[in-house]
XYZ file of C-alpha atoms in Angstrom:
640
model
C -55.433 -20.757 -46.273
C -57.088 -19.894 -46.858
C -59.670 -16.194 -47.705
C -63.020 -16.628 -47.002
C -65.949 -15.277 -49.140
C -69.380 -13.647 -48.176
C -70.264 -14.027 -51.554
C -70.202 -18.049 -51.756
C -73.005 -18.751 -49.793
C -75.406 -15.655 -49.961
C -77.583 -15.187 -46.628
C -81.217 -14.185 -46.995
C -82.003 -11.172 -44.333
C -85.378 -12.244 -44.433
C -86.552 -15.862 -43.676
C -89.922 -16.847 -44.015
C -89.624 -20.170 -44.876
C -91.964 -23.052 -42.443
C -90.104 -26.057 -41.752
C -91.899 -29.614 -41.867
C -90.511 -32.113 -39.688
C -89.705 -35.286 -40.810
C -90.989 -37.909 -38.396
C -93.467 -35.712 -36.669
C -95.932 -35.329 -38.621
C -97.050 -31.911 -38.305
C -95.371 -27.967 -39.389
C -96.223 -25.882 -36.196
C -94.968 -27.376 -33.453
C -91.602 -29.175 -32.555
C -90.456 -30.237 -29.358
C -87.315 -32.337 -28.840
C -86.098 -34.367 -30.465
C -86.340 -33.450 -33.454
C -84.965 -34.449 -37.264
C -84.950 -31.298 -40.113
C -84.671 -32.560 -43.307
C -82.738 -30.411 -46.386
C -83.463 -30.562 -50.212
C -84.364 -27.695 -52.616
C -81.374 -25.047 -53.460
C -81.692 -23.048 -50.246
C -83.325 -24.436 -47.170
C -84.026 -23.148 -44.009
C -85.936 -24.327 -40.648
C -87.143 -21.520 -38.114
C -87.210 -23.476 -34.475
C -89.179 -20.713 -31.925
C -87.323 -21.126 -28.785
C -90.310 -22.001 -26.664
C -90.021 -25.458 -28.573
C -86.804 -26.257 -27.750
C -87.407 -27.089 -23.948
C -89.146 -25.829 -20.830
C -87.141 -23.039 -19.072
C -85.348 -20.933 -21.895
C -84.738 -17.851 -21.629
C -85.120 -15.124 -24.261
C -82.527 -13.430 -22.272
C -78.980 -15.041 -23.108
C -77.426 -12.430 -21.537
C -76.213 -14.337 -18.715
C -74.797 -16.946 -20.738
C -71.710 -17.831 -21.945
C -72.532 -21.233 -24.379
C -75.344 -22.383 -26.682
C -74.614 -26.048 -25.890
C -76.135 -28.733 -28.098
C -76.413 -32.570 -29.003
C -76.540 -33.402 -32.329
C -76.256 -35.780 -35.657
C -75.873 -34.948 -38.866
C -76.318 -37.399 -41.586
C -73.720 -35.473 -43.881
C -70.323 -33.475 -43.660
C -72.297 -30.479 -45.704
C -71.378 -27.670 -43.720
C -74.985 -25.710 -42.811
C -75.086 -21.992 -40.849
C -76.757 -22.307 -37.053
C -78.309 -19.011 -36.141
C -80.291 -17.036 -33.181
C -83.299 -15.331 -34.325
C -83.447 -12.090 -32.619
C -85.398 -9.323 -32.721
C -82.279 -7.480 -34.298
C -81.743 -9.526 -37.363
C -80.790 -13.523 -37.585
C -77.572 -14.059 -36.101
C -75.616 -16.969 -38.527
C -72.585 -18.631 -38.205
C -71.123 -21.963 -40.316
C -71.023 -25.036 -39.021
C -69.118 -28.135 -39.873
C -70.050 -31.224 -38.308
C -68.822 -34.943 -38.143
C -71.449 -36.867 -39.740
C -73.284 -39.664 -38.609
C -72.319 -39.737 -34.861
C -73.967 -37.830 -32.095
C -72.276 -34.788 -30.736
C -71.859 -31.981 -28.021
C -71.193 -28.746 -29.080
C -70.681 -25.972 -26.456
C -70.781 -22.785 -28.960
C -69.619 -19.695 -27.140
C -72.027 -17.246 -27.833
C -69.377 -14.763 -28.085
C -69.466 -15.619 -31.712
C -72.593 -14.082 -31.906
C -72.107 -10.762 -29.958
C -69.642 -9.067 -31.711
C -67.012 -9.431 -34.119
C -63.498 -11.857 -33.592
C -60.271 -10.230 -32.043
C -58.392 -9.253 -34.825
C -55.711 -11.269 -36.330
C -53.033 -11.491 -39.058
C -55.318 -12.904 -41.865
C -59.079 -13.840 -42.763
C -58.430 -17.612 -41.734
C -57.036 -16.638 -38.384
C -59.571 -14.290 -37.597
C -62.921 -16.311 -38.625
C -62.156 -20.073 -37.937
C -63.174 -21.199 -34.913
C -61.915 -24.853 -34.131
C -63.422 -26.901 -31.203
C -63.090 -31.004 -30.579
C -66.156 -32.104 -32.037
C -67.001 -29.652 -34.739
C -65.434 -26.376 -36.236
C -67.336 -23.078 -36.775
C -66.759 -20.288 -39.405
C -68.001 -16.822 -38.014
C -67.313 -15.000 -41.207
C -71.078 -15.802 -42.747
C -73.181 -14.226 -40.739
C -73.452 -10.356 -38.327
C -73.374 -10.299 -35.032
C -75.408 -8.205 -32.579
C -77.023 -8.555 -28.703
C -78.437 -11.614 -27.496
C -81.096 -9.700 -25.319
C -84.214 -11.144 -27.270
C -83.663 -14.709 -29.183
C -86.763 -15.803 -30.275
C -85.877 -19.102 -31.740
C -82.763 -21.013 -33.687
C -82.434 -20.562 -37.979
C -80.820 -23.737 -39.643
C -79.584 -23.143 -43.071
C -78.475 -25.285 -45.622
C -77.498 -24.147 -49.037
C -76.836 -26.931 -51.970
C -78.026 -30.070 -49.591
C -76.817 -33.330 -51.359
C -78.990 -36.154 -50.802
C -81.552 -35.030 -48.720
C -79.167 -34.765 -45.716
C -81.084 -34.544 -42.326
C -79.634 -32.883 -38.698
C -81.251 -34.608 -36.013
C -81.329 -32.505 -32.426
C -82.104 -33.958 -28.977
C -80.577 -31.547 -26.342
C -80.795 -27.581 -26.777
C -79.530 -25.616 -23.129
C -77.474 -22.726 -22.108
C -74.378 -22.467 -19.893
C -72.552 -20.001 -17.959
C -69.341 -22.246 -18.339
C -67.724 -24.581 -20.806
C -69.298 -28.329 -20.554
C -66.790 -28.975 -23.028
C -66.925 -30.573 -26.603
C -67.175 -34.344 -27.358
C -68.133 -37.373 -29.581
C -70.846 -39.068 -27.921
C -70.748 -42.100 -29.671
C -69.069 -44.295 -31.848
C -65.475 -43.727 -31.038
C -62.825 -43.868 -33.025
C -63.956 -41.923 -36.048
C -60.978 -42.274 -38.202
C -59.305 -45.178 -38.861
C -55.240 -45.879 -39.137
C -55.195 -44.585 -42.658
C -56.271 -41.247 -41.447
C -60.047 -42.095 -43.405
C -63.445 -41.037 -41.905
C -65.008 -44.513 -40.446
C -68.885 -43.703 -40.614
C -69.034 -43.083 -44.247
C -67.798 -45.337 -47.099
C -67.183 -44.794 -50.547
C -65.676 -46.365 -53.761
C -62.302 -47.172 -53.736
C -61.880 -46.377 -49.666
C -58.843 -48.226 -48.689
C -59.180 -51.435 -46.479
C -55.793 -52.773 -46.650
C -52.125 -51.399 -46.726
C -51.086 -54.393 -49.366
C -54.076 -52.885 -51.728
C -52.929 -49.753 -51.448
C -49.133 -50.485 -52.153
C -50.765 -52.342 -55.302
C -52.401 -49.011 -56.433
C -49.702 -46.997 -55.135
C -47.230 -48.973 -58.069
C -49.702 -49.130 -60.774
C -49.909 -45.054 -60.450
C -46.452 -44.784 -60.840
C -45.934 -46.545 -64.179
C -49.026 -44.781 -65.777
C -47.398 -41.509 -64.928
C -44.270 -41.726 -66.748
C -46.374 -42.965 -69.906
C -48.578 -39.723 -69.997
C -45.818 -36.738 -70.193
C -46.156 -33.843 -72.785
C -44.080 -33.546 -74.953
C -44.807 -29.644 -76.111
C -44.057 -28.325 -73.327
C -40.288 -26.874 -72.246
C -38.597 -27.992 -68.947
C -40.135 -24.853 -67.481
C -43.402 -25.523 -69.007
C -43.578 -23.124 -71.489
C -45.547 -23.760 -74.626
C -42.874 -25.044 -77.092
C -43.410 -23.074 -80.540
C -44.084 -19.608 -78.876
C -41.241 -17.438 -78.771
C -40.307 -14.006 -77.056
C -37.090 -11.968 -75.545
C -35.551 -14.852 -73.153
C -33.399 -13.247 -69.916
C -32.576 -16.218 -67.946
C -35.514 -15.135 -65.417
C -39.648 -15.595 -65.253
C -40.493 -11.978 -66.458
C -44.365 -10.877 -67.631
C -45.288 -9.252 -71.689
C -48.537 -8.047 -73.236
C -48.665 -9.578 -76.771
C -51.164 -8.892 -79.058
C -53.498 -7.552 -76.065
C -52.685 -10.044 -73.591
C -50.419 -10.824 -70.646
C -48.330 -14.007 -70.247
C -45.576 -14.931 -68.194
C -42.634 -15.592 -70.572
C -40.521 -18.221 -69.014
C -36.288 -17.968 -68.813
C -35.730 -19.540 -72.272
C -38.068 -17.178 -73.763
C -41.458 -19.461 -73.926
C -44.848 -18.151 -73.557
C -45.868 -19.566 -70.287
C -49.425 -19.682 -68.689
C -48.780 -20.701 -64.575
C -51.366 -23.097 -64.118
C -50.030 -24.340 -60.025
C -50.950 -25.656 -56.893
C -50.581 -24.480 -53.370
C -49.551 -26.573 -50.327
C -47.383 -29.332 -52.995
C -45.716 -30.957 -49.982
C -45.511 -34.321 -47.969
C -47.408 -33.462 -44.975
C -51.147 -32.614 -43.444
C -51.767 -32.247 -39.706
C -54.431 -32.556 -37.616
C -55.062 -31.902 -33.982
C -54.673 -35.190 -31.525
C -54.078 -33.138 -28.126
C -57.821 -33.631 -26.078
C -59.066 -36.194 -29.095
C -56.967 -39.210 -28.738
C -59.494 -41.262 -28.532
C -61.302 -40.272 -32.315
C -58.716 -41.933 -33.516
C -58.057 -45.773 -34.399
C -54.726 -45.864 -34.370
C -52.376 -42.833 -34.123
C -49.302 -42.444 -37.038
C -45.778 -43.079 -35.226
C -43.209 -39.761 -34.298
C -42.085 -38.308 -37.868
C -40.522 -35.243 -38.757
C -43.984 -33.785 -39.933
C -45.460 -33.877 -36.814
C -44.912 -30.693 -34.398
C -46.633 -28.993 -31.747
C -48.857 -27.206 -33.377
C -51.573 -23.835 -32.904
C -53.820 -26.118 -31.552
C -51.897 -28.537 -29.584
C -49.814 -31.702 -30.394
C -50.486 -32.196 -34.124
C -49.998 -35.898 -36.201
C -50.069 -36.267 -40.505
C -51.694 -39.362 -41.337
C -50.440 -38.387 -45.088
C -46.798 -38.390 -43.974
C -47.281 -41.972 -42.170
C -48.939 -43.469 -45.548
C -46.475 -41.612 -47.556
C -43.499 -43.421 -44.881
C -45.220 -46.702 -45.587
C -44.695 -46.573 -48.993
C -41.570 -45.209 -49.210
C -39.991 -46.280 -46.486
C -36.774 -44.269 -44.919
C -36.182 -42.546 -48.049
C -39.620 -41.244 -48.442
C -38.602 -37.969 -48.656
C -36.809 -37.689 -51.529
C -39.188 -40.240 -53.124
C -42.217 -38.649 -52.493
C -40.515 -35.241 -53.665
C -39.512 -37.397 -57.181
C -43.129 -39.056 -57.427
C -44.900 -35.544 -56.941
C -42.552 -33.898 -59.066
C -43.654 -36.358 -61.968
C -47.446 -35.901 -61.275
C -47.276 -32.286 -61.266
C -45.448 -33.343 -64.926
C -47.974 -35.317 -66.230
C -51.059 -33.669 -65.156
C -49.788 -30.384 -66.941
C -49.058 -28.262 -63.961
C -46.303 -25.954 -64.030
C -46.206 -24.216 -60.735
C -46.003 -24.906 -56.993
C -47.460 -21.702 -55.203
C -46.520 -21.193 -51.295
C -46.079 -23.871 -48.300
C -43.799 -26.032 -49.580
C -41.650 -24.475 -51.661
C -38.666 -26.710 -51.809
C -34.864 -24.500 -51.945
C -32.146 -24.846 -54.350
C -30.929 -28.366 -54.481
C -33.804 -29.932 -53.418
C -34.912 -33.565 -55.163
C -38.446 -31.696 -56.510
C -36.375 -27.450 -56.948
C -36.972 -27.766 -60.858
C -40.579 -27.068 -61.121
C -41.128 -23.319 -61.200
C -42.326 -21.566 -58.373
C -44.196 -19.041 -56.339
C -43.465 -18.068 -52.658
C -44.421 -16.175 -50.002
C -42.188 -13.879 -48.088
C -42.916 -13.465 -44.359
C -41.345 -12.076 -41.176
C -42.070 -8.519 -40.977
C -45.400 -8.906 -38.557
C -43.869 -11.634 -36.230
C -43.985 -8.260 -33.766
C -46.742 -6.782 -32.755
C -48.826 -6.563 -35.818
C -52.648 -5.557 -35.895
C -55.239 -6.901 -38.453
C -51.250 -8.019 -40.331
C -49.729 -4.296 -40.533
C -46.926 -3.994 -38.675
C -46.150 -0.633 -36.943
C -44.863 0.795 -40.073
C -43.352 4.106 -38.549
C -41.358 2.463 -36.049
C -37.759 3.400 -36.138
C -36.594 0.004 -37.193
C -39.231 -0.696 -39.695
C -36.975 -0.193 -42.609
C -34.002 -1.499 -41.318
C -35.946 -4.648 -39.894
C -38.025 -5.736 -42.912
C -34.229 -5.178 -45.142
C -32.753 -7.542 -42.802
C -35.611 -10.529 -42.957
C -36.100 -9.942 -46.609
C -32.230 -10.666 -47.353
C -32.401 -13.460 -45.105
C -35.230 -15.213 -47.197
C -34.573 -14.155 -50.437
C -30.601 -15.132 -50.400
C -30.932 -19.493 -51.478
C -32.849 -17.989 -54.368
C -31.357 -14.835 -55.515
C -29.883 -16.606 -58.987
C -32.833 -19.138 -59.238
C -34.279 -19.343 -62.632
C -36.975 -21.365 -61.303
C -38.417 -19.140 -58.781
C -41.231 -16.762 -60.625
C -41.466 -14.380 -57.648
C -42.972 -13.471 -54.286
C -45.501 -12.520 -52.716
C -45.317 -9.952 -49.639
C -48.687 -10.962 -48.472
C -51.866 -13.219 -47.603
C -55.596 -12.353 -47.252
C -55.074 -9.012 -44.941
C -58.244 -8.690 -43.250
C -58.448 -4.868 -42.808
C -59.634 -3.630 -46.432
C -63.243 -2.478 -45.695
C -62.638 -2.230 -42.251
C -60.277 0.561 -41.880
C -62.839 2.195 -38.653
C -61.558 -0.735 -36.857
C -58.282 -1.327 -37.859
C -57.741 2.584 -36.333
C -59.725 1.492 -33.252
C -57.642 -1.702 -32.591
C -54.275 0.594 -32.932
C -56.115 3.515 -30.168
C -57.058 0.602 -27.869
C -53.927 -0.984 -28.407
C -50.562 -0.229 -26.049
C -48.663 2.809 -27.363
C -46.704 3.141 -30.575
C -45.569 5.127 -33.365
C -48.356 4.076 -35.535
C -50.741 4.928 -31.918
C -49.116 8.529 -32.307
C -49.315 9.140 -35.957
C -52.900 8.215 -35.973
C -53.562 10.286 -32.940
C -52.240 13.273 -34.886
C -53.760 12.754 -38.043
C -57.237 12.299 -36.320
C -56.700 16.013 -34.937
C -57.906 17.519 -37.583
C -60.702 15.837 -37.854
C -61.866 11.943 -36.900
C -64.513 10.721 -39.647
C -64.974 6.932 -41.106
C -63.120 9.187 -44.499
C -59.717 9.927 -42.901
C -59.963 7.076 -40.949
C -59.526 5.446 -44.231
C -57.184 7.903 -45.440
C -54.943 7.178 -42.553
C -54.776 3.163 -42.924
C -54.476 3.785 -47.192
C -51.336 5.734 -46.442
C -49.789 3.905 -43.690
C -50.134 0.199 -46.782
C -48.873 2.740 -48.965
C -45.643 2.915 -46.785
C -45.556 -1.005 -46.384
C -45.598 -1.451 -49.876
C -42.901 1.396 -50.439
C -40.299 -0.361 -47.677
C -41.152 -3.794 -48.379
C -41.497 -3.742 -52.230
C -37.618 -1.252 -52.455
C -36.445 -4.438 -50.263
C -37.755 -7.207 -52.413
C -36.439 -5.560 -55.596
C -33.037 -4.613 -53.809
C -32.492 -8.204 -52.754
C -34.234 -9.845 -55.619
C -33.770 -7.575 -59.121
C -34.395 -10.769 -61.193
C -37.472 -12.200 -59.756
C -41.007 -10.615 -60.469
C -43.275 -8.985 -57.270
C -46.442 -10.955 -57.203
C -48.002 -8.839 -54.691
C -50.634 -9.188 -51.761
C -52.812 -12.334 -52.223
C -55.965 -9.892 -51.292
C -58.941 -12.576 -50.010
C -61.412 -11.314 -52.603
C -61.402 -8.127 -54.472
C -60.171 -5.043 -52.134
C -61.683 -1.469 -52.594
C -60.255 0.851 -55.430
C -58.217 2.748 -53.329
C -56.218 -0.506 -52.073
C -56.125 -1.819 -55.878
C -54.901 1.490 -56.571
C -51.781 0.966 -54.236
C -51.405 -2.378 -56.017
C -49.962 -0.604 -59.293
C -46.455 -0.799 -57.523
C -46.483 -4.634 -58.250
C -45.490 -6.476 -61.199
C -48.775 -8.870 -60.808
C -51.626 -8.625 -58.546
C -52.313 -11.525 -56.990
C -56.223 -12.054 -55.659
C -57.815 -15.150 -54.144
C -61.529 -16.157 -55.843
C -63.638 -18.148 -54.094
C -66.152 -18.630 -56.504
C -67.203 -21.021 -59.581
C -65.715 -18.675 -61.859
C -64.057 -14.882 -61.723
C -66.780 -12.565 -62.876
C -65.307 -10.883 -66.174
C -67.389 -7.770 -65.433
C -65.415 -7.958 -61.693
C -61.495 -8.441 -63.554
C -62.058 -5.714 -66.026
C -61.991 -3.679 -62.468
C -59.035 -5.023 -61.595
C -57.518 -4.424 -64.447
C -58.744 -1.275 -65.486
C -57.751 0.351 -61.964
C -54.289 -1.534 -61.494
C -53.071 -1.626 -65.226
C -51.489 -4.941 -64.013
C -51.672 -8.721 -65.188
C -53.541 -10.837 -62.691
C -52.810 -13.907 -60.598
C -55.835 -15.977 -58.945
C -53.520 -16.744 -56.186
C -56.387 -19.444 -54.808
C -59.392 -21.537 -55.633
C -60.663 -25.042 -55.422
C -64.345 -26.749 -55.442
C -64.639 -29.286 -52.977
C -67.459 -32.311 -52.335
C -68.524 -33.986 -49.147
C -68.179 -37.754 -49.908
C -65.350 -38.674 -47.601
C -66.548 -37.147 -44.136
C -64.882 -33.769 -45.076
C -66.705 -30.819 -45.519
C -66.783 -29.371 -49.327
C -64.989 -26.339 -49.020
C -65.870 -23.040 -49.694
C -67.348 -23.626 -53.113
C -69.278 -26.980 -53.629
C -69.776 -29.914 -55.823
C -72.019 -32.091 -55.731
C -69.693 -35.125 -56.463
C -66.444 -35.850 -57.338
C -67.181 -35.929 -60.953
C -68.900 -32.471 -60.853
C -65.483 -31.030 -59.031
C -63.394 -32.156 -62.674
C -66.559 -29.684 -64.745
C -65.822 -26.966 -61.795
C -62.385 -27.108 -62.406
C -62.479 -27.060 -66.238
C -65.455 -24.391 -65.727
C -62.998 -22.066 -63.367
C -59.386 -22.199 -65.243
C -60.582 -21.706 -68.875
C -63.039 -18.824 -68.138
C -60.411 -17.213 -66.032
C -57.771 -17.692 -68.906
C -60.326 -16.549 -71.665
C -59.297 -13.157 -69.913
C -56.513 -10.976 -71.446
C -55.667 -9.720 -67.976
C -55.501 -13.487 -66.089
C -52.016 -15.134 -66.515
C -52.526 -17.685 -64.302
C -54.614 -19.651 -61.747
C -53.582 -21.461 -58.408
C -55.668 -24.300 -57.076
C -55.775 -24.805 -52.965
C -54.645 -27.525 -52.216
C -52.678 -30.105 -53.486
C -53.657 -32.535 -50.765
C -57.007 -32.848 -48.766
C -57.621 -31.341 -45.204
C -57.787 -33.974 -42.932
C -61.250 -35.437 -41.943
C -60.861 -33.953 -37.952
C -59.705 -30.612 -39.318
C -56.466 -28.879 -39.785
C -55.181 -26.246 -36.720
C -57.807 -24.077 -37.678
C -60.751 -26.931 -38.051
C -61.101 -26.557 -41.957
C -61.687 -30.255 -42.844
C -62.055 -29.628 -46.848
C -62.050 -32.370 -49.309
C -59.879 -29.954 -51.733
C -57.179 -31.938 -52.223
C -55.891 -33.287 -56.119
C -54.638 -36.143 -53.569
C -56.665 -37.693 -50.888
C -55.032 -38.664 -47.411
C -53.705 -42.374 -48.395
C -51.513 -40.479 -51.274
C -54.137 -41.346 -54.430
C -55.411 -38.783 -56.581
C -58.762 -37.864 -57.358
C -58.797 -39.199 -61.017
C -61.779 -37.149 -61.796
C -60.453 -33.927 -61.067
C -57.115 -34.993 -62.630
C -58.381 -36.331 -66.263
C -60.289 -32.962 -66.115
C -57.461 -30.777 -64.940
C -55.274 -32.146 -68.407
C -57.697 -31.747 -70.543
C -58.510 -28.387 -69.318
C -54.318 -27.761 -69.106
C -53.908 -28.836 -72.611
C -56.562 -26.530 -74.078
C -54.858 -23.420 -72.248
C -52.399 -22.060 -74.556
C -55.957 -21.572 -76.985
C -57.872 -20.555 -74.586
C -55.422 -17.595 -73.511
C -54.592 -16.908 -76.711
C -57.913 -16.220 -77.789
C -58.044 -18.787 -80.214
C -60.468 -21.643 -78.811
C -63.539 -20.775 -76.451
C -63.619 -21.701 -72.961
C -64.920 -24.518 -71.276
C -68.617 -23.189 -70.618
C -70.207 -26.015 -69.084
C -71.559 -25.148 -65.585
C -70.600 -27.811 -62.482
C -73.264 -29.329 -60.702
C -73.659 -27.791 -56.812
C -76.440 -30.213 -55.823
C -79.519 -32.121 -57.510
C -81.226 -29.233 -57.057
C -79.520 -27.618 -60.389
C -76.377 -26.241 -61.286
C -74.379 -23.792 -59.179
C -75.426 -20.056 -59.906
C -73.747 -17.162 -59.466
């Protein structure tokens, strides 16, 4: 997945706020346990550390965990940080509500930065048994003077509370666990200690629903749209291929028979979503039977609860079923494009529904911060081989758009390190071409320098390959996680599109005139989604308050991102939720268009075709956008 954002939850370097808490009666004194309540926009509790139990140190030096028991009433994620005399140290935290935990946090999150890795998701999630922790949100530094914990809560929904009854260091791993309350998710793959509308109880109720969805599909197609999805009426040169046009001062994707064609798609559009089971066994009810979607994963043995209720109703086809039944909602609800991880090949049941892929291969060897040694002597010869491997079941496709040749790279803005990863690392060509270029001088600038020109020879072997092997399909570029520096958009001129992922509740116009002003290139919003907590899933990186409020955010996003002349098309992560005990990675986000029992979210869908009806206007300049803000909290709406 997925990029993640400093600029979602903004962290105050300055906290001042004095907690009250909730049960004891009095502001200036704590002792264990204790229960923090959250309301307001952006809370905050300051614990000093000589209230969290006789004998800690201020010294953690010695110590290797921060290991604590605790419940939280909701699955809002909130950031647990060390005051310290050298700034609050804050990382994200997503818990499993309503049962008590152990967490054993390795304060190695707090000292200094993560080992690098090939994207931002690799690099900054943290997953552990009973919680997950993001270390992207917050700095790191020494943990010589920690005068107390921060607890941070941004957007709280319902007055959530965190209760805490055990705060102690370790010098080795006490492991993490569920305390209580075993199993936590039941044999649908559901959270158990929350409920909610419409959560199933029964497979024969869900087969009912299951068959009334399917008939109200076929009843709700367009009918002005082409069997690309292309607005019917609009006209321009057709070439058999997806190809991109400014007309009359804006860009559109003009589809193979020669429609104008706004990509309105969805990441992840396939039949499976893993979670960890390896060391957890027993969080779970009743574990999903051996099926092809289940693998040894990152993190261990992995099982899909979605695949097991998609096999139950299906049955042994449920393959090609599911690929037909997903091929008609992405129909009906107006979307025209399935971006990356699961892009079906040629022949497939679900292979006519235009398309978006990523191409990927070139790092399996030693890559740092995902560049490969460029200057090795089989770069070129390499990266031609795996790119004609990939790119050969669709080299005559007229339903694949394009490729991208990249995801969320995590070394724009930190070229210093990227050069001080490749020094410390074994020796290479890239090793000796940096050594040489820092002869003549070693400074943060040609440190920069260096790592600019080393993409810009990527780009040059990788993008010659693409076009070599794939002349009629468009180059969609690095999916940057947020919006690089100028002098990597710069670089991005050699694409067709430029592809960036936006965490946000909308793309700031004054921040895509950049963009576009520096690249002279039609833009992709390769990701976004808005997320709530309802289901025992955490809301993602940009929050809702409800399910309701996720159908505005979704109207809000798409039609101010398509008011732009630049924007030709926006990508939603995911098509199906994370599941509630976390993906490989921990991210447990209630994203999903379809939840883990294979129902949609009809909120966000009856918003989504309104909104996907309206876009052809909206692009064209004709109708205003959607400009009503979502809902983050009770608190207000979500500000920018």
């Amino acid at each position: 997945m997925k990029a993640l954002h400093k600029n979602i939850y903004r962290l105050s370097k300055v906290f001042l706020l004095l907690p009250v808490v909730a049960g004891l009666g009095r502001a200036t004194s704590w002792g264990l346990p204790i229960k923090l309540n959250f309301t307001g926009v952006h809370c905050e509790h300051v614990i000093p550390l000589s209230e969290l139990g006789s004998g800690l140190p201020t010294d953690w030096t010695p110590y290797e965990y921060l290991v604590l028991e605790f419940r939280a009433s909701s699955s809002q994620r909130f950031d647990l940080g060390l005051k310290t005399d050298t700034g609050n140290l804050l990382h994200r935290i997503g818990p499993f509500p309503n049962v008590w935990v152990r967490a054993s946090i390795p304060l190695r999150y707090y000292r200094k930065a993560p080992g690098a890795a090939y994207d931002m998701a690799a690099t900054y999630n943290q997953p552990r048994n009973s919680y997950w922790i993001n270390i992207h949100s917050g700095k790191f530094g020494p943990t010589t003077n920690v005068q107390g914990l921060v607890i941070r809560m941004d957007y709280p929904v319902g007055n959530p509370s965190l209760e805490i009854r055990s705060v102690r260091l370790a010098k080795e791993d006490p492991g993490d666990d569920i305390l209580e309350k075993k199993p936590i998710v039941d044999e649908f793959g559901q959270y158990i200690h929350v409920d909610w509308p419409g959560k199933a109880k029964s497979l024969a109720a869900l087969k009912n629903q299951w068959a009334q969805e399917e008939e109200h599909l076929r009843s709700i197609l367009p009918t002005n749209r082409c069997p690309y999805g292309g607005f019917l009426g609009t006209t321009a040169n057709a070439t058999g291929f997806f190809r991109v046009e400014k007309i009359n001062g804006r860009w559109w994707f003009i589809c193979p028979d020669g429609h104008l064609f706004f990509s309105v798609g969805v990441n992840g559009v396939r039949p499976s979503s893993p979670t960890r089971v390896e060391g957890r066994m027993d969080y779970f009810e009743k574990l999903p039977p051996n099926l092809e979607a289940d693998s040894p994963g990152r993190g261990g043995q992995m099982k899909s609860f979605y695949t097991w209720n998609v096999y139950r109703r299906f049955g042994v086809d449920w393959q090609a079923k599911w690929a037909e039944l997903n091929t008609l909602r992405l129909q009906a609800w107006r979307f025209n494009t399935m971006h990356n991880w699961g892009i079906p090949s040629p022949g497939e049941p679900n292979a006519k529904v235009p398309r978006a892929a990523m191409l990927r291969a070139w790092q399996l060897g030693k890559s740092i911060m995902g560049m490969p040694d460029v200057y090795a002597d089989d770069f070129e010869a390499r990266v031609d081989s795996i790119v004609a491997q990939q790119l050969a079941p669709f080299k005559d496709d007229p339903w694949m758009i394009g490729y991208f040749i990249g995801n969320e790279p995590p070394w724009p803005g930190q070229e210093s390190r990227f050069c001080e990863e490749v020094l410390a690392g074994p020796p290479t060509k890239m090793q000796t071409r940096l050594k040489e270029f820092l002869a003549n001088g070693d400074t943060p600038a040609r440190r920069k320098q260096f790592v600019i020109e080393t993409f810009n020879r990527y780009l040059q072997v990788i993008c010659a390959a693409t076009k070599k092997y794939a002349p009629n399909h468009l180059n969609l570029g690095i999916r940057f996680g947020g919006i690089p520096h100028e002098e990597v958009l710069r670089e991005a001129q050699i694409f067709d599109v430029v592809s960036i992922n936006i965490y946000s509740y909308a793309p700031s116009r004054k921040a895509l005139d950049r963009i576009y002003s520096i690249t002279q290139r039609p833009i992709l919003i390769g990701e976004f989604h808005i997320g709530a907590f309802e289901r025992g899933m955490a809301p993602g990186l940009v929050q809702a308050m409800n399910q309701h409020e996720r159908g505005v955010a979704y109207r809000y996003y798409v039609e101010q991102a398509a008011a732009h002349p630049a924007v030709l098309g926006t990508h939603w992560f995911q098509w199906i939720d994370q599941p509630a005990t976390g993906r490989f990675d921990g991210e447990n986000y209630n994203i999903g268009f379809i939840d883990v029992t294979d129902r949609p979210y009809q909120e966000l869908v009856q918003a989504a075709i309104i909104t996907h009806d309206r876009i052809y206007k909206v692009h064209a300049g004709e109708i205003p956008p959607f400009d009503t803000l979502p809902r983050a909290s009770e608190a207000g709406h979500a500000a920018e």
